[in-house]
Coordinates of C-alpha atoms in Angstrom, one line a residue:
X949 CA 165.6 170.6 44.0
X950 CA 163.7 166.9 42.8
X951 CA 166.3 165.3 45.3
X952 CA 164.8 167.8 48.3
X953 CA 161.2 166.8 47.1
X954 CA 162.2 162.9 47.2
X955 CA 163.8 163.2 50.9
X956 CA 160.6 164.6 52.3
X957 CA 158.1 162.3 50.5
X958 CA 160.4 159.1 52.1
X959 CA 160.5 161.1 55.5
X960 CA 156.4 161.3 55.2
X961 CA 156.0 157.6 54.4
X962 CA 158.0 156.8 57.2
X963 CA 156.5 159.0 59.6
X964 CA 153.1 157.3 58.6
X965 CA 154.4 153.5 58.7
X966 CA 156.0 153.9 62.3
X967 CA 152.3 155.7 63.6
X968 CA 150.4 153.1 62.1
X969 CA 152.8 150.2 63.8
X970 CA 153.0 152.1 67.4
X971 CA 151.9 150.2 70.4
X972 CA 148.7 151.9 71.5
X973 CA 149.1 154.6 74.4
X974 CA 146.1 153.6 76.2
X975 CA 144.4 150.7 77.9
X976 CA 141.8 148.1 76.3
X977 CA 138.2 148.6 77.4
X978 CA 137.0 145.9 80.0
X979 CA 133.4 144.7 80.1
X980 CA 132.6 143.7 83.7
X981 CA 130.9 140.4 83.9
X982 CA 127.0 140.6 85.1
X983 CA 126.6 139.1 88.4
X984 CA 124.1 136.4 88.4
X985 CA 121.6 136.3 91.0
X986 CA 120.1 133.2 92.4
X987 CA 117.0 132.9 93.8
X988 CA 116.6 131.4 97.1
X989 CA 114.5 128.5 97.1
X990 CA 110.8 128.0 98.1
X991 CA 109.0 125.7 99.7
X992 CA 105.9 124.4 97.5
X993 CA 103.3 124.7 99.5
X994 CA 101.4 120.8 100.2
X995 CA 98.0 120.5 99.5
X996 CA 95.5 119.3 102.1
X997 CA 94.8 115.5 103.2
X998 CA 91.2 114.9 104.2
X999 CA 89.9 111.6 105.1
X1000 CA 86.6 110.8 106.0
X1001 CA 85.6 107.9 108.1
X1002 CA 82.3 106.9 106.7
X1003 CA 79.8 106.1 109.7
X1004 CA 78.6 102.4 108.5
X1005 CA 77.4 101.0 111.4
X1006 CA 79.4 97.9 112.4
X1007 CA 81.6 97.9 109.3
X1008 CA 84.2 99.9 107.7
X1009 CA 84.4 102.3 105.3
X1010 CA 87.5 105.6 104.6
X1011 CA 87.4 107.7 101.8
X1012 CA 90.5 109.7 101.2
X1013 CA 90.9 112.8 99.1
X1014 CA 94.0 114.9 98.7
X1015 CA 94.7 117.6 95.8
X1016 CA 92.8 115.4 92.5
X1017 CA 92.8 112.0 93.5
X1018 CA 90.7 109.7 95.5
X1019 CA 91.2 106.2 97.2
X1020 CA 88.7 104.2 99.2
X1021 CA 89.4 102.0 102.1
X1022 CA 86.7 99.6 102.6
X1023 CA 83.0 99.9 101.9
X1024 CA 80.7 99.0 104.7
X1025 CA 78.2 95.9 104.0
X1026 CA 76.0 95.8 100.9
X1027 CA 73.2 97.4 102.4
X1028 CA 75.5 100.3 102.6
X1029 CA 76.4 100.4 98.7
X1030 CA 73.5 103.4 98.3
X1031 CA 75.0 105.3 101.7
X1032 CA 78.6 105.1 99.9
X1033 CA 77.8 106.0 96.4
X1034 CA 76.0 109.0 97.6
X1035 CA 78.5 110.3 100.0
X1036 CA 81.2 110.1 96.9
X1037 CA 78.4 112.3 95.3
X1038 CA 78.5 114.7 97.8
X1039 CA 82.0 114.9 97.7
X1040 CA 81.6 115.5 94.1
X1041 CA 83.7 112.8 93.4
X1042 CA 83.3 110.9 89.8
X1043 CA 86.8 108.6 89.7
X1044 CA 88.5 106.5 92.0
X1045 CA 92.1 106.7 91.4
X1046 CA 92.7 103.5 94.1
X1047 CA 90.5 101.2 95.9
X1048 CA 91.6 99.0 98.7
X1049 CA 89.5 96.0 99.8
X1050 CA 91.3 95.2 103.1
X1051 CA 90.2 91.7 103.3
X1052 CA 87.2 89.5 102.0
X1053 CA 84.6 90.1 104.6
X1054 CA 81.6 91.7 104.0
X1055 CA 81.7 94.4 106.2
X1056 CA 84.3 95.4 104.3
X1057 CA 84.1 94.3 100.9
X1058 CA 80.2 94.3 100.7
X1059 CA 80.1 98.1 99.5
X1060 CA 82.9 98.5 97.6
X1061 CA 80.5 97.2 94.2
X1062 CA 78.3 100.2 94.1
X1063 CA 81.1 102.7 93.6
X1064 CA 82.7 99.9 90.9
X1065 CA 78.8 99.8 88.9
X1066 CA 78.8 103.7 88.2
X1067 CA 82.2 105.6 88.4
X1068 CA 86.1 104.5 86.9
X1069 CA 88.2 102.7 89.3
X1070 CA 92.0 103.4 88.5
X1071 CA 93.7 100.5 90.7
X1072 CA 92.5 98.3 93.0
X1073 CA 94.2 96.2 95.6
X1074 CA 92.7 93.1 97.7
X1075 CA 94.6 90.3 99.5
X1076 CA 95.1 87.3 98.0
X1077 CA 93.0 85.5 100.6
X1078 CA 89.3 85.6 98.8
X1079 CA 86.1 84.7 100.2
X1080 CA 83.1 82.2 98.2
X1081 CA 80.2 84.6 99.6
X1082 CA 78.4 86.6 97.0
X1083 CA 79.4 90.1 98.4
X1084 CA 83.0 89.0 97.4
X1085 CA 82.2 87.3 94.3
X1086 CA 79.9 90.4 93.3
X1087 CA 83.0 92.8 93.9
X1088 CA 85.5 90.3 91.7
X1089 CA 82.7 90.4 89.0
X1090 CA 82.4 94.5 89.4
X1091 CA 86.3 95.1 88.6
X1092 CA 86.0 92.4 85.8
X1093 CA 83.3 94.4 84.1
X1094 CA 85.8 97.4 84.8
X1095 CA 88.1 95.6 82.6
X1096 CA 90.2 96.1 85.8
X1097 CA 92.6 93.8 87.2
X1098 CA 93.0 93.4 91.3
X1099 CA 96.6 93.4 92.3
X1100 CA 97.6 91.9 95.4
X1101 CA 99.9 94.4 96.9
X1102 CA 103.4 92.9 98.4
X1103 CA 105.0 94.5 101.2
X1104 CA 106.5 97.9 101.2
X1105 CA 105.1 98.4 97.9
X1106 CA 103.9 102.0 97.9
X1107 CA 101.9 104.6 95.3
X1108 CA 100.8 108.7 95.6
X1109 CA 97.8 109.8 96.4
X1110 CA 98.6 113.2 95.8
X1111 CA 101.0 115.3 97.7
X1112 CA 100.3 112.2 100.0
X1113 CA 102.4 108.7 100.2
X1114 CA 100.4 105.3 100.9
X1115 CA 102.7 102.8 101.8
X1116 CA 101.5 98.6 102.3
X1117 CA 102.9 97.4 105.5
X1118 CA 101.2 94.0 105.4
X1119 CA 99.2 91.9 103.0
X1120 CA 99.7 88.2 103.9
X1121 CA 97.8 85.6 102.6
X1122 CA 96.1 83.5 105.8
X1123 CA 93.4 81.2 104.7
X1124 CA 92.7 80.3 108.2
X1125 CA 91.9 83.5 109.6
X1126 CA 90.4 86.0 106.7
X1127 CA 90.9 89.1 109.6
X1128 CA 94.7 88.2 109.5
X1129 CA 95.0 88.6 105.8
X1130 CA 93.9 92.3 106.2
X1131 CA 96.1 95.2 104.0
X1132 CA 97.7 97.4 106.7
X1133 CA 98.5 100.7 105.0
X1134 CA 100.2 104.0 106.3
X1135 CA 99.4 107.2 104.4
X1136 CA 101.9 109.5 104.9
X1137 CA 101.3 113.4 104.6
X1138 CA 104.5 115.8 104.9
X1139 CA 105.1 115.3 109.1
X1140 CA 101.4 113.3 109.1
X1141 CA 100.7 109.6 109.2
X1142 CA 97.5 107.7 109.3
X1143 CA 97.7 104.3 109.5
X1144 CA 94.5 101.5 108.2
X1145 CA 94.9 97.9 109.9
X1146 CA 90.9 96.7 108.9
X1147 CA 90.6 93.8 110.9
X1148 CA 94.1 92.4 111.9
X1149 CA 94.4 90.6 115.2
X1150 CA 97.0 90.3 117.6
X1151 CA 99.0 87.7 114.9
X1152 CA 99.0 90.1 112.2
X1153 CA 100.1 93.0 114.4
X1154 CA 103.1 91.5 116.0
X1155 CA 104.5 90.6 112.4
X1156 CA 105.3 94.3 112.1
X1157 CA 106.3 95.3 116.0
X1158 CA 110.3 94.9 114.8
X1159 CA 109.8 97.0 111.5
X1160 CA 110.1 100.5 112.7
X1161 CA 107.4 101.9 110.6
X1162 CA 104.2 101.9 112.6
X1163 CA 104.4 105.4 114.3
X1164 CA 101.2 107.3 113.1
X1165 CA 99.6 110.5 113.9
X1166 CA 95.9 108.6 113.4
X1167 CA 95.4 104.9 114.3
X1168 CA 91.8 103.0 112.5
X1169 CA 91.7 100.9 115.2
X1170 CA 91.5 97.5 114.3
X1171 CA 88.5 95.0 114.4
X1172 CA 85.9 97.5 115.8
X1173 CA 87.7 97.8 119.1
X1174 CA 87.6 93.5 119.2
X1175 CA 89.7 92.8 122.2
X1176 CA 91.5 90.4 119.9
X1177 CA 93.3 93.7 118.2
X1178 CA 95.4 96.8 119.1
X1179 CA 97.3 94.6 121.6
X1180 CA 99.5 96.7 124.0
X1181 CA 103.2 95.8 122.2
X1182 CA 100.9 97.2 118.7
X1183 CA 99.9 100.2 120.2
X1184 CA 103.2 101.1 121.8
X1185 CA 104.8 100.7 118.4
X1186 CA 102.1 103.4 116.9
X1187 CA 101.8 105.5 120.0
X1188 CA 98.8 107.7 117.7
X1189 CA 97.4 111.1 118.8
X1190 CA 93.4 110.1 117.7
X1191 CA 92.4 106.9 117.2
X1192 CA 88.9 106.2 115.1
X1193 CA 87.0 103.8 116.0
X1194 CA 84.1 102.3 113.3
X1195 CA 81.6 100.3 115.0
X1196 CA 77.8 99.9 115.0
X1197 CA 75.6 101.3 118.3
X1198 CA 74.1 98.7 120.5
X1199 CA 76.2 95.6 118.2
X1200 CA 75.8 92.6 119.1
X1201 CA 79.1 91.7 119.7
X1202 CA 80.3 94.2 122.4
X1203 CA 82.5 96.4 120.1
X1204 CA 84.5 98.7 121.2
X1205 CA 85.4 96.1 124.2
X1206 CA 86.3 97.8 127.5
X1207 CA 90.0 96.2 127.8
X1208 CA 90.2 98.0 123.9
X1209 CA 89.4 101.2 125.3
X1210 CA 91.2 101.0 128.8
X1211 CA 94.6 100.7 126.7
X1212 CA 93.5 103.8 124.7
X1213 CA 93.2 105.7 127.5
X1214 CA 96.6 104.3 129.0
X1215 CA 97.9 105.5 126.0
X1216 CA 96.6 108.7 126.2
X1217 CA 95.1 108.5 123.0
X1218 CA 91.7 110.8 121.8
X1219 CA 89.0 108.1 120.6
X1220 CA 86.5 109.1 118.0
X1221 CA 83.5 106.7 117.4
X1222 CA 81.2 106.3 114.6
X1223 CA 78.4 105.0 117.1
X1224 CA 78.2 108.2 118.9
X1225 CA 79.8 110.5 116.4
X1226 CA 78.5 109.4 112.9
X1227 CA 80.7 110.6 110.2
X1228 CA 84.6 111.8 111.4
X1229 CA 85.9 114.0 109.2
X1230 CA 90.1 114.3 109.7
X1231 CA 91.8 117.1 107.8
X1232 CA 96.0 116.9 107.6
X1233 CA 97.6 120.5 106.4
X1234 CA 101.1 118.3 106.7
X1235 CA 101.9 119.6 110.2
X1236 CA 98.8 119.7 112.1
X1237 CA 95.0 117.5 112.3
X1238 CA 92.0 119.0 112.5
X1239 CA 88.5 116.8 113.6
X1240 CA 85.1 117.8 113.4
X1241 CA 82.1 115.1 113.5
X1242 CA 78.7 114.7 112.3
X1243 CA 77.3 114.3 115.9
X1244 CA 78.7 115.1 119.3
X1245 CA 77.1 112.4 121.1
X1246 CA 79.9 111.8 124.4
X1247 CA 82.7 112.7 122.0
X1248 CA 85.6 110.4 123.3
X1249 CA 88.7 112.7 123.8
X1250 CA 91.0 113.4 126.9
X1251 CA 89.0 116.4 127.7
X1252 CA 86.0 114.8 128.4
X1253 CA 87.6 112.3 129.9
X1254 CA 89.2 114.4 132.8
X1255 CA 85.3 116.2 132.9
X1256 CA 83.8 112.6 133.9
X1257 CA 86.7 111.7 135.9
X1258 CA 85.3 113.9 139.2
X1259 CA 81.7 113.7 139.0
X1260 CA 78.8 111.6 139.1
X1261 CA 78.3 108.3 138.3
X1262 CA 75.8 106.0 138.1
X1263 CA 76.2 102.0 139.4
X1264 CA 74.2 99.1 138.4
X1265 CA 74.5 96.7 141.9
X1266 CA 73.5 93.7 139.8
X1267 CA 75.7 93.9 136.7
X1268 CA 78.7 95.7 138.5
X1269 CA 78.9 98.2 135.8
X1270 CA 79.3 102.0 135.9
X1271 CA 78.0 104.5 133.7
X1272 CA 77.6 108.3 132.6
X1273 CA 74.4 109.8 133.8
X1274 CA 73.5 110.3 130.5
X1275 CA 74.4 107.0 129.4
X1276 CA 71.2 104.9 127.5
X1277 CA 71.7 101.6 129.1
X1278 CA 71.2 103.2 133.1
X1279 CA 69.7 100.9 135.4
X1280 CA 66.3 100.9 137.1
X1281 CA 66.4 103.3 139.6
X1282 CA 66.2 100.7 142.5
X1283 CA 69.7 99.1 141.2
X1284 CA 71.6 102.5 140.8
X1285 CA 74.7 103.2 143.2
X1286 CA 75.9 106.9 142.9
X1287 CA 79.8 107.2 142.9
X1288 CA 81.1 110.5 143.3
X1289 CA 84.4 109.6 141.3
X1290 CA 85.4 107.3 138.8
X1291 CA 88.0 105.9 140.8
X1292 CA 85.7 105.7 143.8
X1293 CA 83.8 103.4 141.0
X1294 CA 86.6 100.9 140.3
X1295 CA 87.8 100.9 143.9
X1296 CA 83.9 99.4 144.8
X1297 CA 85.2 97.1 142.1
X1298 CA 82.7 98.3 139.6
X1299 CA 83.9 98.3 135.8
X1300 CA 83.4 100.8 133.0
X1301 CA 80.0 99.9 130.3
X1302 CA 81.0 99.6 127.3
X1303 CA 78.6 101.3 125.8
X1304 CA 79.4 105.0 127.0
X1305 CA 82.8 104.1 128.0
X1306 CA 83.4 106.2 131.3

């Protein structure tokens, strides 16, 4: 009987070893991994470029804004140092992240102090080339008072403004000629470009004809529209959609030449000028330019241009000129010639005024 009860309590232990030791009957549990999902990029959307080309007579001034910062190109003359620091007030603007001083003339230099006596001045950037007149000496002084050192940019060398790129083409140092020492700068703006020559001549441009880099969407012309700039090789190389012109009305020196504006038009080009349009406003969303202007005094673009080409005009038989009828320089009315074309004009060999540019 004890041996029967033994036999059965071994067979139990048995029975209970070999289930625990079984290989299990069914399959592990698999946990799927979770798929990861990636997000297809977006584009950032690029804040506006606007640039303002400041109407300072016969001088030059540009003042640039895009997303926070601000840069100024120029200034005008000293008598415009009021005109400057109140458009910058206008503009709300308080700080000046860069200032460029294309070269030591007055025109250019002369109104840069004002902004330099009452508002912060991150960088600013002159060519070496310097001038003993008081307007530069006054503007040295200014940025020494800023605590502020001016670097002479070399070439190629190239800060943001912005969302915006500015880039130095040129900034030689030409004691002989001041105008050929001017900074040329490109700012470029997504698929936008402007590009600032202040007053280089025809030696300065063709320093940069074999660079590659010239092609701009907006072109400062240089010098006022001096017929010693925006030579024909220069101009071919930037092949720009506007061109600005800043100049003063009635100046003494003939600015913008007629030869300046007959290789505009060649080029196809729309001409904005400060003498009949005051203040030019240009506004870059990246891909496209917007204009709008103070005044609309014989706004210089291609579609005018074609309005005036079949119509009247108005001769002067002892200068030779032709005119717009509503130009202000017409001549007595017993020197007038009335041409019923412009090319009927310049076949009587008659040549465009300068003034009103027909």
């Amino acid at each position: 009987m004890k041996k029967n009860i033994i036999v059965s309590l071994l067979l139990s232990i048995i029975c209970v070893l070999t289930a625990c030791t079984a290989e299990p009957t069914t399959q592990p549990l698999t946990v799927a991994p979770t798929p990861v999902i990636t997000a297809e990029p977006t584009e950032q959307p690029i804040s506006e470029l606007t640039v303002h080309f400041v109407d300072v007579g016969q001088a030059d001034a540009a003042i640039l804004q895009c997303e926070d910062d601000t840069m100024i190109i120029d200034g005008g003359n000293v008598a415009d140092s009021s005109l400057i620091v109140a458009y910058l007030k206008k503009l709300n603007i308080d700080n000046i992240d860069s200032m460029v001083c294309t070269h030591a003339h007055e025109d250019h230099v002369g109104g840069l102090s004002a902004p330099l006596s009452v508002m912060p001045v991150g960088a600013i950037y002159a060519p070496p080339a310097e001038s003993d007149s008081k307007a530069y000496q006054n503007f040295k002084q200014k940025a020494v008072d800023q605590n502020t050192e001016i670097i002479h940019p070399v070439n190629y060398e190239s800060f943001s403004l912005g969302s915006a790129r500015v880039e130095i083409l040129a900034c030689p140092d030409n004691a002989d000629n001041l105008n050929n020492t001017s900074i040329i700068l490109k700012i470029t703006h997504k698929n936008k470009s402007f590009l600032f020559t202040g007053d280089a001549e025809r030696e300065e441009e063709q320093t940069l004809l074999d660079k590659g880099l010239l092609k701009s969407d907006v072109l400062k012309v240089g010098h006022h529209g001096s017929d010693t700039s925006t030579s024909y090789p220069f101009l071919r190389e930037v092949m720009p959609e506007y061109a600005v012109i800043s100049v003063g009305k009635g100046n003494s020196y003939g600015h913008p030449t007629e030869a300046v504006l007959s290789r505009l038009r060649d080029a196809d080009v729309q001409v904005y000028r400060t003498d009949l349009q005051g203040d030019i406003i240009m506004k870059s969303d990246g891909d496209n330019i917007t204009v709008t202007t103070a005044k609309n005094e014989n706004i210089q673009t291609n579609e005018t241009a074609a309005e005036y080409d079949e119509g009247i005009y108005i001769g002067n038989k002892n200068s030779k000129k032709f005119h717009r009828p509503d130009c202000r320089t017409l001549p007595a009315e017993k020197n007038r010639i009335e041409f019923t074309s412009r090319a009927d004009a310049v076949n009587e060999g008659y040549s465009p005024c300068g003034n009103c540019a027909p």
